[in-house]
Amino acid sequence: MRVKKQIFKIIIVINFLFFAKVFSDEIILEYELIKENLKTESITETENYFFATSFSKLSSIEKNDYEKNKISANSKFINYLNESVNWPNKIPKYLRKSLWAFYINEKKYEFEKSQVVDQGKIGQYFFIVVGLPKTELINNRVTYEQILSNLKK
């Protein structure tokens, strides 16, 4: 009985590693097709993925550059969610901004399938490109009604 359990665990791990590798290869291939046309200020959209970039001046600690730019790139995904909220026309921009700030402070976004697809140094700058499956970002879309219900809690 114990051997069967171990074999089952091994099969699960192998399947996980196989599918993770397939996903990784797919996102990299799609990135390679569009990398010359990446937008630096917003998200670049492809058929199956969103890509966000970030760059900053090099510091003396590369790990800090990596983390700072990864956070900055991921924040572009959150900005995308903000831009896709179905705000009523009668709500002014300053109120939208305040409501969104309140909502985002109450929520914690972790894009589980986000992946760094490129990183490096160009001159005095460190850059990073993060890819995210469209389905994950679209499934996290926020509606005006969700923001209101969060306010009422």
mmCIF file of C-alpha atoms in Angstrom:
data_model
loop_
_atom_site.group_PDB
_atom_site.id
_atom_site.type_symbol
_atom_site.label_atom_id
_atom_site.label_comp_id
_atom_site.label_asym_id
_atom_site.label_seq_id
_atom_site.Cartn_x
_atom_site.Cartn_y
_atom_site.Cartn_z
ATOM 1 C CA MET A 1 0.000 0.000 0.000
ATOM 2 C CA ARG A 2 2.812 2.367 0.896
ATOM 3 C CA VAL A 3 4.601 1.710 -2.405
ATOM 4 C CA LYS A 4 1.465 2.561 -4.373
ATOM 5 C CA LYS A 5 1.197 5.848 -2.495
ATOM 6 C CA GLN A 6 4.818 6.710 -3.312
ATOM 7 C CA ILE A 7 4.349 5.808 -6.973
ATOM 8 C CA PHE A 8 1.228 7.968 -7.110
ATOM 9 C CA LYS A 9 3.143 10.923 -5.617
ATOM 10 C CA ILE A 10 5.952 10.475 -8.131
ATOM 11 C CA ILE A 11 3.487 10.425 -11.030
ATOM 12 C CA ILE A 12 1.832 13.628 -9.758
ATOM 13 C CA VAL A 13 5.193 15.403 -9.504
ATOM 14 C CA ILE A 14 6.249 14.281 -12.997
ATOM 15 C CA ASN A 15 2.944 15.476 -14.465
ATOM 16 C CA PHE A 16 3.296 18.825 -12.712
ATOM 17 C CA LEU A 17 6.837 19.301 -14.003
ATOM 18 C CA PHE A 18 5.827 18.302 -17.527
ATOM 19 C CA PHE A 19 2.904 20.750 -17.702
ATOM 20 C CA ALA A 20 4.945 23.521 -16.100
ATOM 21 C CA LYS A 21 7.598 23.030 -18.780
ATOM 22 C CA VAL A 22 5.002 23.069 -21.586
ATOM 23 C CA PHE A 23 3.487 26.281 -20.226
ATOM 24 C CA SER A 24 6.933 27.836 -19.887
ATOM 25 C CA ASP A 25 7.893 26.949 -23.458
ATOM 26 C CA GLU A 26 4.605 28.285 -24.844
ATOM 27 C CA ILE A 27 4.863 31.688 -23.169
ATOM 28 C CA ILE A 28 8.500 32.090 -24.252
ATOM 29 C CA LEU A 29 7.647 31.245 -27.866
ATOM 30 C CA GLU A 30 4.851 33.815 -27.895
ATOM 31 C CA TYR A 31 7.164 36.385 -26.302
ATOM 32 C CA GLU A 32 9.820 35.811 -28.952
ATOM 33 C CA LEU A 33 7.276 36.696 -31.656
ATOM 34 C CA ILE A 34 6.469 40.118 -30.171
ATOM 35 C CA LYS A 35 9.567 41.158 -28.266
ATOM 36 C CA GLU A 36 10.585 43.742 -30.873
ATOM 37 C CA ASN A 37 7.195 45.486 -30.480
ATOM 38 C CA LEU A 38 6.848 45.586 -26.680
ATOM 39 C CA LYS A 39 5.209 48.641 -25.167
ATOM 40 C CA THR A 40 7.198 50.087 -22.274
ATOM 41 C CA GLU A 41 4.461 52.210 -20.707
ATOM 42 C CA SER A 42 1.593 49.734 -20.839
ATOM 43 C CA ILE A 43 0.770 46.081 -21.408
ATOM 44 C CA THR A 44 1.456 44.324 -24.686
ATOM 45 C CA GLU A 45 -1.310 41.902 -25.591
ATOM 46 C CA THR A 46 -0.983 38.764 -27.696
ATOM 47 C CA GLU A 47 -3.444 36.012 -28.495
ATOM 48 C CA ASN A 48 -2.876 34.116 -25.232
ATOM 49 C CA TYR A 49 -0.792 36.366 -22.976
ATOM 50 C CA PHE A 50 -0.207 39.832 -21.604
ATOM 51 C CA PHE A 51 3.357 41.099 -21.270
ATOM 52 C CA ALA A 52 4.501 43.967 -19.058
ATOM 53 C CA THR A 53 7.938 45.542 -18.992
ATOM 54 C CA SER A 54 9.857 47.603 -16.491
ATOM 55 C CA PHE A 55 13.290 49.128 -16.450
ATOM 56 C CA SER A 56 15.356 51.210 -14.063
ATOM 57 C CA LYS A 57 18.883 52.471 -13.603
ATOM 58 C CA LEU A 58 21.276 49.804 -12.450
ATOM 59 C CA SER A 59 22.077 49.770 -8.767
ATOM 60 C CA SER A 60 24.905 48.026 -7.016
ATOM 61 C CA ILE A 61 22.646 45.101 -6.058
ATOM 62 C CA GLU A 62 21.208 43.255 -9.062
ATOM 63 C CA LYS A 63 18.748 41.270 -6.963
ATOM 64 C CA ASN A 64 17.126 44.547 -5.848
ATOM 65 C CA ASP A 65 16.885 45.695 -9.481
ATOM 66 C CA TYR A 66 15.229 42.406 -10.361
ATOM 67 C CA GLU A 67 12.650 42.574 -7.559
ATOM 68 C CA LYS A 68 11.893 46.272 -8.024
ATOM 69 C CA ASN A 69 11.297 45.874 -11.760
ATOM 70 C CA LYS A 70 9.278 42.694 -11.297
ATOM 71 C CA ILE A 71 6.953 44.529 -8.898
ATOM 72 C CA SER A 72 6.719 47.466 -11.297
ATOM 73 C CA ALA A 73 5.848 45.190 -14.229
ATOM 74 C CA ASN A 74 3.207 43.356 -12.178
ATOM 75 C CA SER A 75 1.692 46.687 -11.138
ATOM 76 C CA LYS A 76 0.914 47.281 -14.816
ATOM 77 C CA PHE A 77 -1.359 44.247 -14.700
ATOM 78 C CA ILE A 78 -3.188 45.797 -11.734
ATOM 79 C CA ASN A 79 -3.463 49.085 -13.644
ATOM 80 C CA TYR A 80 -5.018 47.125 -16.492
ATOM 81 C CA LEU A 81 -7.663 45.843 -14.075
ATOM 82 C CA ASN A 82 -8.350 49.419 -12.986
ATOM 83 C CA GLU A 83 -8.803 50.544 -16.579
ATOM 84 C CA SER A 84 -11.274 47.745 -17.247
ATOM 85 C CA VAL A 85 -13.662 48.585 -14.365
ATOM 86 C CA ASN A 86 -17.160 49.368 -15.644
ATOM 87 C CA TRP A 87 -17.389 52.774 -13.952
ATOM 88 C CA PRO A 88 -20.693 54.635 -14.322
ATOM 89 C CA ASN A 89 -20.253 57.823 -16.363
ATOM 90 C CA LYS A 90 -21.537 60.023 -13.548
ATOM 91 C CA ILE A 91 -18.616 59.145 -11.235
ATOM 92 C CA PRO A 92 -15.823 61.729 -11.609
ATOM 93 C CA LYS A 93 -12.225 60.646 -12.133
ATOM 94 C CA TYR A 94 -11.043 61.801 -8.704
ATOM 95 C CA LEU A 95 -13.682 59.604 -7.030
ATOM 96 C CA ARG A 96 -12.828 56.640 -9.268
ATOM 97 C CA LYS A 97 -9.196 57.031 -8.288
ATOM 98 C CA SER A 98 -10.076 57.129 -4.574
ATOM 99 C CA LEU A 99 -12.420 54.161 -4.789
ATOM 100 C CA TRP A 100 -9.839 52.124 -6.688
ATOM 101 C CA ALA A 101 -7.101 53.022 -4.181
ATOM 102 C CA PHE A 102 -9.327 51.886 -1.333
ATOM 103 C CA TYR A 103 -10.280 48.676 -3.134
ATOM 104 C CA ILE A 104 -6.727 47.753 -4.089
ATOM 105 C CA ASN A 105 -5.505 48.347 -0.524
ATOM 106 C CA GLU A 106 -8.084 45.843 0.712
ATOM 107 C CA LYS A 107 -7.198 43.196 -1.905
ATOM 108 C CA LYS A 108 -4.046 41.218 -2.422
ATOM 109 C CA TYR A 109 -3.213 40.242 -5.963
ATOM 110 C CA GLU A 110 -0.798 37.423 -6.621
ATOM 111 C CA PHE A 111 -0.701 36.376 -10.228
ATOM 112 C CA GLU A 112 0.245 32.745 -9.767
ATOM 113 C CA LYS A 113 1.005 32.075 -13.417
ATOM 114 C CA SER A 114 3.070 35.199 -14.038
ATOM 115 C CA GLN A 115 6.522 34.416 -15.286
ATOM 116 C CA VAL A 116 9.648 36.422 -15.972
ATOM 117 C CA VAL A 117 10.331 35.768 -19.651
ATOM 118 C CA ASP A 118 13.269 38.114 -20.156
ATOM 119 C CA GLN A 119 15.627 40.189 -18.058
ATOM 120 C CA GLY A 120 18.986 41.801 -18.414
ATOM 121 C CA LYS A 121 21.102 44.894 -18.653
ATOM 122 C CA ILE A 122 21.161 47.443 -21.429
ATOM 123 C CA GLY A 123 23.775 50.111 -20.834
ATOM 124 C CA GLN A 124 23.032 51.670 -17.459
ATOM 125 C CA TYR A 125 19.604 50.078 -17.196
ATOM 126 C CA PHE A 126 18.185 46.817 -15.896
ATOM 127 C CA PHE A 127 15.033 45.537 -17.602
ATOM 128 C CA ILE A 128 12.533 42.800 -16.982
ATOM 129 C CA VAL A 129 9.597 41.394 -18.971
ATOM 130 C CA VAL A 130 6.807 39.534 -17.167
ATOM 131 C CA GLY A 131 4.263 37.406 -18.997
ATOM 132 C CA LEU A 132 0.825 36.434 -17.740
ATOM 133 C CA PRO A 133 -1.828 34.215 -19.347
ATOM 134 C CA LYS A 134 -4.794 36.268 -20.487
ATOM 135 C CA THR A 135 -7.191 33.968 -18.684
ATOM 136 C CA GLU A 136 -5.643 34.710 -15.289
ATOM 137 C CA LEU A 137 -5.908 38.474 -15.708
ATOM 138 C CA ILE A 138 -9.380 38.363 -17.227
ATOM 139 C CA ASN A 139 -10.614 36.092 -14.420
ATOM 140 C CA ASN A 140 -9.465 38.761 -11.940
ATOM 141 C CA ARG A 141 -11.413 41.587 -13.612
ATOM 142 C CA VAL A 142 -13.059 43.939 -11.175
ATOM 143 C CA THR A 143 -16.533 45.404 -11.545
ATOM 144 C CA TYR A 144 -17.948 48.559 -10.046
ATOM 145 C CA GLU A 145 -20.363 46.391 -8.082
ATOM 146 C CA GLN A 146 -17.475 44.457 -6.508
ATOM 147 C CA ILE A 147 -15.859 47.710 -5.401
ATOM 148 C CA LEU A 148 -19.152 48.887 -3.851
ATOM 149 C CA SER A 149 -19.724 45.602 -2.033
ATOM 150 C CA ASN A 150 -16.177 45.778 -0.661
ATOM 151 C CA LEU A 151 -16.924 49.269 0.654
ATOM 152 C CA LYS A 152 -19.987 48.017 2.504
ATOM 153 C CA LYS A 153 -18.063 45.349 4.425
#
